[in-house]
PDB file of C-alpha atoms in Angstrom:
ATOM      1  CA  MET C 140     120.246  45.168  99.162  1.00 91.00           C
ATOM      2  CA  LYS C 141     117.906  42.654  96.957  1.00 98.00           C
ATOM      3  CA  ALA C 142     116.209  45.984  96.389  1.00 98.00           C
ATOM      4  CA  PHE C 143     116.674  49.025  95.015  1.00 98.00           C
ATOM      5  CA  LEU C 144     113.816  51.993  95.612  1.00 98.00           C
ATOM      6  CA  PHE C 145     114.361  55.169  93.276  1.00 98.00           C
ATOM      7  CA  ASP C 146     112.092  57.933  94.028  1.00 97.00           C
ATOM      8  CA  LEU C 147     111.562  60.210  90.328  1.00 96.00           C
ATOM      9  CA  ASN C 148     111.847  63.804  90.407  1.00 93.00           C
ATOM     10  CA  GLY C 149     115.415  65.101  91.457  1.00 92.00           C
ATOM     11  CA  THR C 150     116.556  61.661  91.646  1.00 96.00           C
ATOM     12  CA  MET C 151     116.758  60.121  88.652  1.00 97.00           C
ATOM     13  CA  ILE C 152     116.366  63.418  86.636  1.00 96.00           C
ATOM     14  CA  HIS C 153     117.738  66.570  87.342  1.00 94.00           C
ATOM     15  CA  ASP C 154     114.049  68.720  86.906  1.00 93.00           C
ATOM     16  CA  MET C 155     112.913  70.337  90.657  1.00 88.00           C
ATOM     17  CA  ASP C 156     113.590  73.887  89.039  1.00 92.00           C
ATOM     18  CA  TYR C 157     110.697  73.288  86.668  1.00 94.00           C
ATOM     19  CA  HIS C 158     108.447  71.556  89.453  1.00 91.00           C
ATOM     20  CA  THR C 159     108.838  75.102  91.282  1.00 93.00           C
ATOM     21  CA  SER C 160     108.886  77.437  88.519  1.00 94.00           C
ATOM     22  CA  ALA C 161     105.641  75.817  87.017  1.00 95.00           C
ATOM     23  CA  TRP C 162     104.310  76.223  89.811  1.00 95.00           C
ATOM     24  CA  GLN C 163     105.243  79.535  90.647  1.00 94.00           C
ATOM     25  CA  HIS C 164     103.651  80.156  87.863  1.00 94.00           C
ATOM     26  CA  ILE C 165     100.661  79.090  88.746  1.00 94.00           C
ATOM     27  CA  LEU C 166     100.501  80.072  92.531  1.00 94.00           C
ATOM     28  CA  ASN C 167     101.299  83.889  91.315  1.00 95.00           C
ATOM     29  CA  THR C 168      99.909  84.171  87.775  1.00 93.00           C
ATOM     30  CA  GLU C 169      97.448  82.392  88.165  1.00 92.00           C
ATOM     31  CA  LEU C 170      96.312  82.876  91.606  1.00 93.00           C
ATOM     32  CA  GLY C 171      97.558  86.284  92.124  1.00 92.00           C
ATOM     33  CA  GLY C 172      99.684  84.929  95.273  1.00 92.00           C
ATOM     34  CA  ASN C 173     103.515  86.583  95.676  1.00 93.00           C
ATOM     35  CA  PHE C 174     105.263  84.160  96.729  1.00 94.00           C
ATOM     36  CA  SER C 175     108.642  84.103  96.115  1.00 94.00           C
ATOM     37  CA  TRP C 176     111.028  81.504  95.150  1.00 93.00           C
ATOM     38  CA  GLU C 177     112.582  80.128  98.234  1.00 93.00           C
ATOM     39  CA  GLN C 178     108.813  80.277  99.233  1.00 93.00           C
ATOM     40  CA  VAL C 179     107.933  77.960  96.810  1.00 93.00           C
ATOM     41  CA  LYS C 180     111.127  75.430  97.066  1.00 89.00           C
ATOM     42  CA  PRO C 181     110.628  73.851 100.292  1.00 89.00           C
ATOM     43  CA  GLN C 182     106.990  72.821  99.379  1.00 90.00           C
ATOM     44  CA  MET C 183     108.008  70.581  96.802  1.00 84.00           C
ATOM     45  CA  TYR C 184     107.057  67.432  98.323  1.00 84.00           C
ATOM     46  CA  GLY C 185     104.139  64.840  98.416  1.00 84.00           C
ATOM     47  CA  LYS C 186     100.746  65.279  96.222  1.00 88.00           C
ATOM     48  CA  ASN C 187     100.055  68.739  94.216  1.00 90.00           C
ATOM     49  CA  GLN C 188      96.942  69.230  95.912  1.00 92.00           C
ATOM     50  CA  GLU C 189      98.969  69.147  99.549  1.00 92.00           C
ATOM     51  CA  VAL C 190     101.472  71.513  98.027  1.00 92.00           C
ATOM     52  CA  LEU C 191      98.137  74.524  97.528  1.00 94.00           C
ATOM     53  CA  VAL C 192      97.295  72.937 101.372  1.00 94.00           C
ATOM     54  CA  ARG C 193     100.088  74.150 102.747  1.00 93.00           C
ATOM     55  CA  LEU C 194     100.531  77.271 101.089  1.00 92.00           C
ATOM     56  CA  PHE C 195      96.982  78.516 100.822  1.00 93.00           C
ATOM     57  CA  GLY C 196      95.041  76.913 103.379  1.00 93.00           C
ATOM     58  CA  PRO C 197      92.648  74.108 103.610  1.00 93.00           C
ATOM     59  CA  GLU C 198      89.531  76.128 102.622  1.00 92.00           C
ATOM     60  CA  ARG C 199      90.484  78.258  99.230  1.00 93.00           C
ATOM     61  CA  PHE C 200      89.781  75.174  96.765  1.00 95.00           C
ATOM     62  CA  THR C 201      87.486  72.841  96.400  1.00 96.00           C
ATOM     63  CA  VAL C 202      88.991  69.182  95.806  1.00 94.00           C
ATOM     64  CA  ALA C 203      88.096  69.711  91.900  1.00 96.00           C
ATOM     65  CA  GLU C 204      89.846  73.181  91.338  1.00 96.00           C
ATOM     66  CA  MET C 205      92.778  71.082  93.271  1.00 95.00           C
ATOM     67  CA  ASP C 206      93.097  68.861  90.844  1.00 92.00           C
ATOM     68  CA  GLU C 207      92.264  70.665  87.617  1.00 94.00           C
ATOM     69  CA  LEU C 208      95.296  73.116  88.966  1.00 94.00           C
ATOM     70  CA  ALA C 209      97.775  69.801  89.054  1.00 91.00           C
ATOM     71  CA  VAL C 210      96.950  69.175  85.963  1.00 91.00           C
ATOM     72  CA  ARG C 211      97.934  73.019  84.808  1.00 94.00           C
ATOM     73  CA  LYS C 212     100.719  72.827  86.916  1.00 93.00           C
ATOM     74  CA  GLU C 213     102.158  69.393  85.469  1.00 93.00           C
ATOM     75  CA  GLN C 214     101.399  70.161  81.888  1.00 95.00           C
ATOM     76  CA  ARG C 215     103.441  73.658  82.005  1.00 95.00           C
ATOM     77  CA  TYR C 216     106.408  71.199  84.006  1.00 95.00           C
ATOM     78  CA  GLN C 217     106.234  68.862  81.072  1.00 96.00           C
ATOM     79  CA  GLN C 218     106.499  71.483  78.549  1.00 96.00           C
ATOM     80  CA  GLU C 219     109.127  73.552  79.950  1.00 95.00           C
ATOM     81  CA  PHE C 220     110.959  70.391  80.754  1.00 96.00           C
ATOM     82  CA  ARG C 221     110.417  67.851  77.800  1.00 96.00           C
ATOM     83  CA  PRO C 222     114.049  69.270  75.723  1.00 96.00           C
ATOM     84  CA  HIS C 223     115.949  68.750  78.603  1.00 95.00           C
ATOM     85  CA  LEU C 224     114.617  65.335  80.010  1.00 97.00           C
ATOM     86  CA  ALA C 225     117.510  63.134  80.095  1.00 97.00           C
ATOM     87  CA  LEU C 226     118.767  60.785  83.233  1.00 97.00           C
ATOM     88  CA  LEU C 227     121.458  62.140  85.993  1.00 96.00           C
ATOM     89  CA  PRO C 228     124.793  60.703  84.664  1.00 94.00           C
ATOM     90  CA  GLY C 229     125.598  57.503  85.054  1.00 94.00           C
ATOM     91  CA  LEU C 230     122.000  56.587  86.303  1.00 96.00           C
ATOM     92  CA  LEU C 231     121.539  54.240  82.546  1.00 97.00           C
ATOM     93  CA  GLU C 232     124.679  52.068  83.335  1.00 97.00           C
ATOM     94  CA  PHE C 233     123.823  51.709  86.547  1.00 97.00           C
ATOM     95  CA  LEU C 234     120.165  50.370  86.234  1.00 97.00           C
ATOM     96  CA  GLN C 235     121.673  48.531  83.583  1.00 97.00           C
ATOM     97  CA  GLN C 236     124.200  46.795  85.856  1.00 98.00           C
ATOM     98  CA  ALA C 237     121.446  46.488  88.693  1.00 97.00           C
ATOM     99  CA  HIS C 238     119.045  44.750  86.268  1.00 96.00           C
ATOM    100  CA  ALA C 239     121.319  42.242  85.207  1.00 97.00           C
ATOM    101  CA  ARG C 240     122.897  41.266  88.794  1.00 97.00           C
ATOM    102  CA  GLY C 241     119.539  40.143  89.640  1.00 97.00           C
ATOM    103  CA  ILE C 242     118.663  42.736  92.353  1.00 98.00           C
ATOM    104  CA  ARG C 243     114.959  44.050  91.768  1.00 98.00           C
ATOM    105  CA  LEU C 244     114.159  47.538  90.995  1.00 98.00           C
ATOM    106  CA  ALA C 245     110.728  49.959  91.532  1.00 98.00           C
ATOM    107  CA  ILE C 246     109.781  53.852  91.606  1.00 98.00           C
ATOM    108  CA  GLY C 247     108.065  55.126  94.552  1.00 98.00           C
ATOM    109  CA  SER C 248     107.036  58.585  93.963  1.00 96.00           C
ATOM    110  CA  ALA C 249     104.831  61.283  94.723  1.00 90.00           C
ATOM    111  CA  ALA C 250     104.412  61.873  90.972  1.00 91.00           C
ATOM    112  CA  ILE C 251     101.193  61.188  89.157  1.00 90.00           C
ATOM    113  CA  PRO C 252     101.314  58.350  86.514  1.00 94.00           C
ATOM    114  CA  PHE C 253     100.871  61.444  84.012  1.00 93.00           C
ATOM    115  CA  ASN C 254     104.805  62.648  85.364  1.00 94.00           C
ATOM    116  CA  ILE C 255     106.286  59.076  85.604  1.00 96.00           C
ATOM    117  CA  ASP C 256     105.064  57.745  81.999  1.00 97.00           C
ATOM    118  CA  PHE C 257     106.763  61.044  80.895  1.00 96.00           C
ATOM    119  CA  VAL C 258     109.885  60.038  82.241  1.00 97.00           C
ATOM    120  CA  LEU C 259     109.847  56.380  82.346  1.00 97.00           C
ATOM    121  CA  ASP C 260     108.370  56.615  78.056  1.00 97.00           C
ATOM    122  CA  GLY C 261     110.199  59.250  77.297  1.00 97.00           C
ATOM    123  CA  LEU C 262     113.761  57.591  77.978  1.00 97.00           C
ATOM    124  CA  ASP C 263     112.591  53.956  77.414  1.00 97.00           C
ATOM    125  CA  ILE C 264     113.276  53.025  80.608  1.00 98.00           C
ATOM    126  CA  ARG C 265     110.289  51.563  81.932  1.00 98.00           C
ATOM    127  CA  ARG C 266     111.706  47.771  81.446  1.00 97.00           C
ATOM    128  CA  TYR C 267     114.076  47.911  84.465  1.00 98.00           C
ATOM    129  CA  PHE C 268     110.806  48.527  86.839  1.00 98.00           C
ATOM    130  CA  SER C 269     109.090  45.970  88.231  1.00 98.00           C
ATOM    131  CA  ALA C 270     106.802  48.029  90.674  1.00 98.00           C
ATOM    132  CA  ILE C 271     105.978  51.492  90.815  1.00 98.00           C
ATOM    133  CA  VAL C 272     104.481  53.551  93.057  1.00 98.00           C
ATOM    134  CA  SER C 273     103.049  56.819  92.012  1.00 96.00           C
ATOM    135  CA  ALA C 274     101.093  59.508  93.907  1.00 92.00           C
ATOM    136  CA  ASP C 275      97.697  57.841  93.048  1.00 93.00           C
ATOM    137  CA  ASP C 276      98.546  54.636  95.002  1.00 96.00           C
ATOM    138  CA  VAL C 277      98.859  56.085  98.258  1.00 96.00           C
ATOM    139  CA  THR C 278      97.029  57.649 100.865  1.00 95.00           C
ATOM    140  CA  LEU C 279      99.419  58.857 102.605  1.00 94.00           C
ATOM    141  CA  SER C 280     102.265  61.283 100.863  1.00 92.00           C
ATOM    142  CA  LYS C 281     106.022  60.839 102.583  1.00 94.00           C
ATOM    143  CA  PRO C 282     107.559  61.410 104.564  1.00 95.00           C
ATOM    144  CA  HIS C 283     104.974  58.454 105.742  1.00 97.00           C
ATOM    145  CA  PRO C 284     106.497  55.670 104.431  1.00 98.00           C
ATOM    146  CA  GLU C 285     103.528  53.952 102.939  1.00 98.00           C
ATOM    147  CA  THR C 286     104.581  54.421  99.101  1.00 98.00           C
ATOM    148  CA  PHE C 287     107.984  52.810  99.985  1.00 98.00           C
ATOM    149  CA  LEU C 288     106.530  50.206 101.941  1.00 98.00           C
ATOM    150  CA  LYS C 289     104.200  49.656  99.427  1.00 98.00           C
ATOM    151  CA  ALA C 290     106.979  48.835  96.780  1.00 98.00           C
ATOM    152  CA  ALA C 291     108.876  46.586  98.958  1.00 98.00           C
ATOM    153  CA  GLN C 292     106.012  44.869  99.446  1.00 98.00           C
ATOM    154  CA  LEU C 293     105.428  44.692  95.407  1.00 98.00           C
ATOM    155  CA  LEU C 294     108.128  43.423  94.720  1.00 98.00           C
ATOM    156  CA  GLY C 295     108.257  40.454  97.347  1.00 98.00           C
ATOM    157  CA  VAL C 296     111.153  41.996  99.078  1.00 98.00           C
ATOM    158  CA  ALA C 297     111.454  42.665 103.215  1.00 98.00           C
ATOM    159  CA  PRO C 298     112.345  46.093 103.430  1.00 98.00           C
ATOM    160  CA  THR C 299     115.504  45.801 105.601  1.00 96.00           C
ATOM    161  CA  ASP C 300     116.689  44.336 102.509  1.00 98.00           C
ATOM    162  CA  CYS C 301     115.686  47.883 100.313  1.00 98.00           C
ATOM    163  CA  LEU C 302     118.113  50.751  99.639  1.00 98.00           C
ATOM    164  CA  VAL C 303     116.586  53.931  98.703  1.00 98.00           C
ATOM    165  CA  PHE C 304     117.212  56.538  96.562  1.00 98.00           C
ATOM    166  CA  GLU C 305     115.826  60.334  97.486  1.00 97.00           C
ATOM    167  CA  ASP C 306     117.181  63.791  96.807  1.00 95.00           C
ATOM    168  CA  VAL C 307     114.802  65.503  99.340  1.00 93.00           C
ATOM    169  CA  PRO C 308     114.954  64.999 103.411  1.00 95.00           C
ATOM    170  CA  LYS C 309     110.823  64.469 103.729  1.00 94.00           C
ATOM    171  CA  GLY C 310     112.421  61.431 101.295  1.00 96.00           C
ATOM    172  CA  ALA C 311     114.881  60.690 103.255  1.00 98.00           C
ATOM    173  CA  GLU C 312     111.990  60.485 106.589  1.00 98.00           C
ATOM    174  CA  ALA C 313     109.952  58.691 104.402  1.00 98.00           C
ATOM    175  CA  ALA C 314     112.753  55.738 104.701  1.00 98.00           C
ATOM    176  CA  GLN C 315     113.341  56.124 107.513  1.00 98.00           C
ATOM    177  CA  HIS C 316     110.501  55.268 108.924  1.00 98.00           C
ATOM    178  CA  ALA C 317     110.069  52.442 106.511  1.00 98.00           C
ATOM    179  CA  GLY C 318     113.214  51.051 107.979  1.00 98.00           C
ATOM    180  CA  MET C 319     114.913  51.497 105.094  1.00 98.00           C
ATOM    181  CA  PRO C 320     118.707  52.570 104.510  1.00 98.00           C
ATOM    182  CA  THR C 321     118.564  55.962 101.770  1.00 98.00           C
ATOM    183  CA  VAL C 322     121.621  57.761  99.385  1.00 98.00           C
ATOM    184  CA  ILE C 323     120.784  60.892  98.704  1.00 97.00           C
ATOM    185  CA  LEU C 324     121.653  62.989  95.313  1.00 96.00           C
ATOM    186  CA  THR C 325     122.297  66.111  96.072  1.00 94.00           C
ATOM    187  CA  THR C 326     120.355  67.661  93.042  1.00 91.00           C
ATOM    188  CA  THR C 327     118.079  70.003  95.249  1.00 86.00           C
ATOM    189  CA  HIS C 328     119.795  70.123  98.657  1.00 91.00           C
ATOM    190  CA  GLU C 329     122.984  70.306 101.056  1.00 93.00           C
ATOM    191  CA  PRO C 330     123.985  67.040 102.824  1.00 96.00           C
ATOM    192  CA  ALA C 331     123.325  69.544 106.072  1.00 96.00           C
ATOM    193  CA  GLU C 332     120.124  69.305 105.718  1.00 96.00           C
ATOM    194  CA  PHE C 333     119.912  65.440 106.526  1.00 97.00           C
ATOM    195  CA  ALA C 334     122.507  65.482 109.227  1.00 96.00           C
ATOM    196  CA  HIS C 335     118.997  64.467 111.753  1.00 97.00           C
ATOM    197  CA  LEU C 336     118.533  61.290 109.297  1.00 97.00           C
ATOM    198  CA  PRO C 337     120.352  58.364 110.916  1.00 97.00           C
ATOM    199  CA  ASN C 338     119.730  56.321 108.164  1.00 98.00           C
ATOM    200  CA  VAL C 339     121.756  58.353 105.210  1.00 98.00           C
ATOM    201  CA  LEU C 340     124.477  56.344 104.201  1.00 97.00           C
ATOM    202  CA  HIS C 341     126.029  58.032 101.480  1.00 96.00           C
ATOM    203  CA  PHE C 342     126.105  61.437  99.385  1.00 97.00           C
ATOM    204  CA  ALA C 343     126.133  61.429  95.561  1.00 92.00           C
ATOM    205  CA  PRO C 344     126.984  64.683  94.375  1.00 87.00           C
ATOM    206  CA  ILE C 345     125.841  65.008  90.775  1.00 77.00           C
ATOM    207  CA  SER C 346     127.288  67.753  88.299  1.00 60.00           C
ATOM    208  CA  THR C 347     124.656  69.083  85.572  1.00 49.00           C
ATOM    209  CA  THR C 348     124.690  71.642  83.149  1.00 42.00           C
ATOM    210  CA  HIS C 349     121.398  72.768  83.387  1.00 40.00           C
ATOM    211  CA  SER C 350     119.738  74.838  85.828  1.00 40.00           C
ATOM    212  CA  CYS C 351     115.855  76.202  85.292  1.00 39.00           C
ATOM    213  CA  ARG C 352     117.146  79.492  87.428  1.00 38.00           C
ATOM    214  CA  SER C 353     119.114  80.609  84.582  1.00 36.00           C
ATOM    215  CA  CYS C 354     116.965  79.606  81.844  1.00 36.00           C
ATOM    216  CA  CYS C 355     116.093  82.551  79.562  1.00 30.00           C
ATOM    217  CA  SER C 356     113.487  80.336  78.180  1.00 34.00           C
ATOM    218  CA  CYS C 357     111.470  79.181  81.769  1.00 35.00           C
ATOM    219  CA  ARG C 358     113.003  81.763  84.593  1.00 33.00           C
ATOM    220  CA  PRO C 359     111.047  81.845  87.418  1.00 33.00           C
ATOM    221  CA  VAL C 360     109.007  84.460  88.058  1.00 31.00           C
ATOM    222  CA  GLY C 361     110.007  87.646  89.983  1.00 33.00           C
ATOM    223  CA  ARG C 362     113.867  86.563  89.534  1.00 31.00           C
TER     224      ARG C 362
END
């Protein structure tokens, strides 16, 4: 492979519980919803505005209202996750070795630049990535392949020469549509949930020491 394309949240950092927790607070406390953790977690893909449409329907909010809610959600997420900001075990060494071998690296994420900057600059790893594709750079979110195809284009690498690293089925599906094989980090989903995706080459189990669901400072609402 000539290029490695990384999803960000849940793939490079173990933060998806914090996104779910931040959304659950917004949805229930601020918007008067009654969404359980199990209802919110499967919606953690795509753009923030798409999450709101999936949960409340297309008529509930204006575009301006959704944009404002999306910013508040990310501010809450960053506040809760900042003390735990760290790459997954072994990832820094992996990035360094790939970079040294001339493998092109890119990020293809549904995160907004505000969150991508939070990770790349907070961990001082921006220098390893030659291309970044965020939610602001695409029209169609995962599972559409636009994110990964654009990343490959920016790197100047054919899609078939790219290997994608993902953590969610919708992301792996996007890679499949792009014609790219995928490695799955099992931070948020079980291998069985990817059984329908023939492009998954390998599952990388991750051992972590902290989960938002058991943290006294950011325990999800209603849990």
